C-alpha positions as MATLAB code, in Angstrom:
seq = 'XXXXXXXXXXXXXXXXXXXXXXXXXXXXXXXXXXXXXXXXXXXXXXXXXXXXXXXXXXXXXXXXXXXXXXXXXXXXXXXXXXXXXXXXXXXXXXXXXXXXXXXXXXXXXXXXXXXXXXXXXXXXXXXXXXXXXXXXXXXXXXXXXXXXXXXXXXXXXXXXXXXXXXXXXXXXXXXXXXXXXXXXXXXXXXXXXXXXXXXXXXXXXXXXXXXXXXXXXXXXXXXXXXXXXX';
ca = [
      22.079  178.534  133.148;
      19.221  178.853  130.650;
      19.913  179.276  126.937;
      17.771  179.238  123.803;
      19.744  176.657  121.874;
      17.740  175.453  118.882;
      16.877  171.800  118.334;
      16.871  169.758  115.134;
      15.024  166.424  115.062;
      16.385  163.504  113.014;
      13.964  160.681  112.187;
      15.353  157.768  110.147;
      12.790  155.325  108.796;
      12.524  152.119  106.803;
       9.070  150.934  105.664;
       7.307  152.483  108.663;
       4.237  153.833  106.845;
       1.512  155.118  109.148;
       3.703  154.684  112.227;
       5.979  157.399  110.847;
       3.035  159.680  110.092;
       1.785  159.267  113.667;
       5.217  160.328  114.953;
       5.324  163.338  112.637;
       1.836  164.416  113.700;
       3.234  164.860  117.215;
       6.753  166.116  116.522;
       5.455  168.896  114.267;
       3.444  170.231  117.233;
       6.572  170.828  119.332;
       7.455  174.490  118.936;
      10.924  174.047  120.450;
      11.937  171.880  117.476;
      13.055  174.271  114.758;
      14.263  171.766  112.142;
      12.902  168.317  111.265;
      14.781  165.973  108.952;
      13.378  162.599  107.850;
      15.769  160.090  106.311;
      14.279  157.369  104.119;
      16.736  154.511  104.573;
      16.055  152.824  101.240;
      12.432  151.895  101.953;
      10.497  149.654   99.571;
       7.425  151.858  100.046;
       7.649  155.525   99.080;
       6.395  157.707  101.933;
       8.356  160.766  100.880;
       5.725  162.385   98.604;
       3.137  162.231  101.391;
       5.570  163.706  103.915;
       6.395  166.552  101.554;
       2.715  167.187  100.829;
       1.514  167.137  104.445;
       4.531  168.810  106.045;
       6.323  170.949  103.437;
       8.653  172.434  106.069;
      10.170  169.018  106.802;
      13.446  168.203  105.036;
      13.390  164.758  103.434;
      16.533  162.843  102.510;
      16.212  159.738  100.337;
      18.848  157.003  100.472;
      18.753  154.639   97.520;
      20.063  151.723   99.611;
      19.434  150.567  103.164;
      22.328  151.699  105.363;
      20.870  150.855  108.770;
      19.945  153.321  111.486;
      23.474  154.596  112.086;
      24.076  155.235  108.397;
      20.762  157.042  108.026;
      21.446  159.261  111.044;
      24.895  160.099  109.680;
      23.356  161.144  106.362;
      20.801  163.333  108.110;
      23.350  164.874  110.443;
      25.095  166.536  107.511;
      21.968  168.649  106.955;
      21.553  169.759  110.588;
      22.012  173.471  111.191;
      21.103  173.612  114.897;
      23.251  173.166  118.007;
      21.205  170.366  119.593;
      19.960  167.201  117.886;
      16.942  165.170  118.983;
      17.169  161.594  117.730;
      13.732  160.065  117.297;
      12.617  156.581  116.240;
       9.918  156.340  113.584;
       7.912  153.523  115.185;
       6.942  155.139  118.491;
       3.517  154.997  120.088;
       1.867  157.257  122.682;
       4.230  160.196  122.179;
       3.555  163.213  124.353;
       4.425  166.614  122.831;
       4.360  168.061  126.356;
       7.076  165.625  127.460;
       9.230  166.595  124.495;
       8.816  170.275  125.327;
       9.734  169.565  128.957;
      12.826  167.574  128.020;
      14.047  170.297  125.640;
      13.381  172.970  128.234;
      15.263  170.956  130.851;
      18.446  170.604  128.780;
      18.240  174.264  127.784;
      18.102  175.121  131.487;
      21.285  173.155  132.170;
      24.227  174.114  129.954;
      26.421  171.702  131.935;
      24.423  168.727  130.619;
      25.804  167.359  127.344;
      23.043  164.847  126.611;
      19.659  163.816  127.942;
      18.271  160.340  127.249;
      14.499  159.936  127.167;
      14.012  156.953  129.447;
      11.267  154.589  128.314;
       9.499  154.247  131.645;
       6.841  151.884  130.247;
       9.343  149.431  128.760;
       8.850  145.756  129.612;
      10.648  144.277  132.612;
      13.139  142.355  130.482;
      14.193  145.625  128.817;
      14.639  147.349  132.170;
      16.543  144.334  133.535;
      19.658  145.304  131.572;
      18.796  149.038  131.672;
      17.783  148.964  128.034;
      15.117  151.560  128.844;
      18.023  154.031  129.125;
      21.064  152.523  127.414;
      19.195  151.519  124.242;
      16.616  154.285  124.084;
      16.564  155.743  120.589;
      15.312  159.087  121.863;
      18.003  161.422  123.121;
      19.035  165.070  122.824;
      22.731  165.552  122.161;
      25.023  168.345  120.997;
      25.674  168.189  117.258;
      29.420  168.518  117.752;
      29.462  165.399  119.939;
      27.441  163.429  117.403;
      29.841  164.568  114.670;
      32.760  163.319  116.770;
      31.084  159.945  117.360;
      30.774  159.415  113.620;
      34.494  159.930  113.170;
      34.698  156.240  114.127;
      32.901  153.438  112.254;
      29.355  152.988  113.583;
      27.053  150.556  111.802;
      23.689  148.845  112.069;
      22.231  148.892  115.578;
      25.412  150.148  117.221;
      24.463  153.810  117.432;
      23.062  154.037  120.971;
      25.881  152.124  122.645;
      28.425  154.009  120.513;
      26.997  157.284  121.807;
      27.033  155.940  125.373;
      30.631  154.824  125.081;
      31.813  158.131  123.638;
      30.017  160.168  126.278;
      31.372  158.019  129.098;
      34.928  157.916  127.790;
      34.983  161.698  127.352;
      33.470  162.363  130.783;
      30.384  164.056  129.395;
      27.464  164.902  131.659;
      24.507  162.677  130.762;
      21.115  162.592  132.451;
      17.817  160.836  131.781;
      14.307  162.242  131.522;
      11.066  160.203  131.895;
       9.425  159.326  128.583;
       6.088  157.530  128.368;
       6.271  156.596  124.681;
       6.831  152.980  123.671;
       8.369  151.508  120.556;
       6.894  148.894  118.240;
       8.688  145.582  118.705;
      10.395  144.065  115.706;
       8.300  140.905  116.075;
       5.137  142.976  115.676;
       6.471  144.575  112.488;
       8.203  141.629  110.860;
       6.622  138.542  112.407;
       8.062  136.249  115.099;
      10.882  134.682  113.082;
      12.189  137.772  111.295;
      11.625  139.862  114.409;
      13.640  137.447  116.541;
      16.471  137.440  114.002;
      16.528  141.254  113.922;
      16.653  141.388  117.713;
      19.494  138.881  117.677;
      21.329  140.998  115.107;
      20.846  144.087  117.266;
      22.457  142.496  120.312;
      25.220  141.025  118.150;
      25.944  144.529  116.825;
      26.055  145.882  120.372;
      28.476  143.253  121.629;
      30.613  143.610  118.504;
      30.974  147.339  119.051;
      31.616  147.661  122.788;
      32.131  144.119  124.039;
      30.503  142.557  127.110;
      32.808  144.269  129.633;
      32.117  147.783  128.345;
      28.395  147.099  128.141;
      28.447  145.845  131.727;
      30.204  149.082  132.714;
      27.483  151.081  130.991;
      24.852  149.096  132.882;
      26.496  149.852  136.207;
      27.502  153.489  135.902;
      26.136  155.287  132.819;
      23.361  157.931  133.017;
      22.272  157.122  136.541;
      20.792  160.521  137.430;
      17.580  162.156  136.203;
      17.492  165.641  134.719;
      15.336  168.080  136.640;
      13.510  171.015  135.071;
];
């Protein structure tokens, strides 16, 4: 069944600079997105004045301290007024506005689908090996009420994606994936090899801490196995 549910886009960022502006250049072209909220997660550089000048319709939330991705999303979620929420990373490359429109149209056409994950089809082989192109994709469209429920439990650092997966699986929600040609910027490219490696290690430590190896293995085997058709 087709509906016209509106979509809000949440974009947390920390010292992303021009990468964020590139993302906003695309997201602001997507007519199906009716609310855009950027959350500055305590950045050292101040991008907010430029965002407000170039895109005055975008809501900007400034956090004085770095809370991590989950904390930034939680802060932005409080300002969402739409039924559906598109989570978007701020460091993406090669974003297609047409793909975003198609993904939004697809979930609007299927009221029975609770969430669609934008599968990173151009992810490296080692990401796809553990289904990170789906399980860890930062781009997903989810009902606001489900995201509110997820944040009723403690979610910190890099735990957000697996926390969402776990909630959706435990509550028997219908989750599908949609092909997504965008790629993210690796932490090593942003922070250098040593800091980037340590951040990657922290990410996987956060994941294991939250769900544990058994639950993550279950997600790998059975979560979001089917694509969403238009």
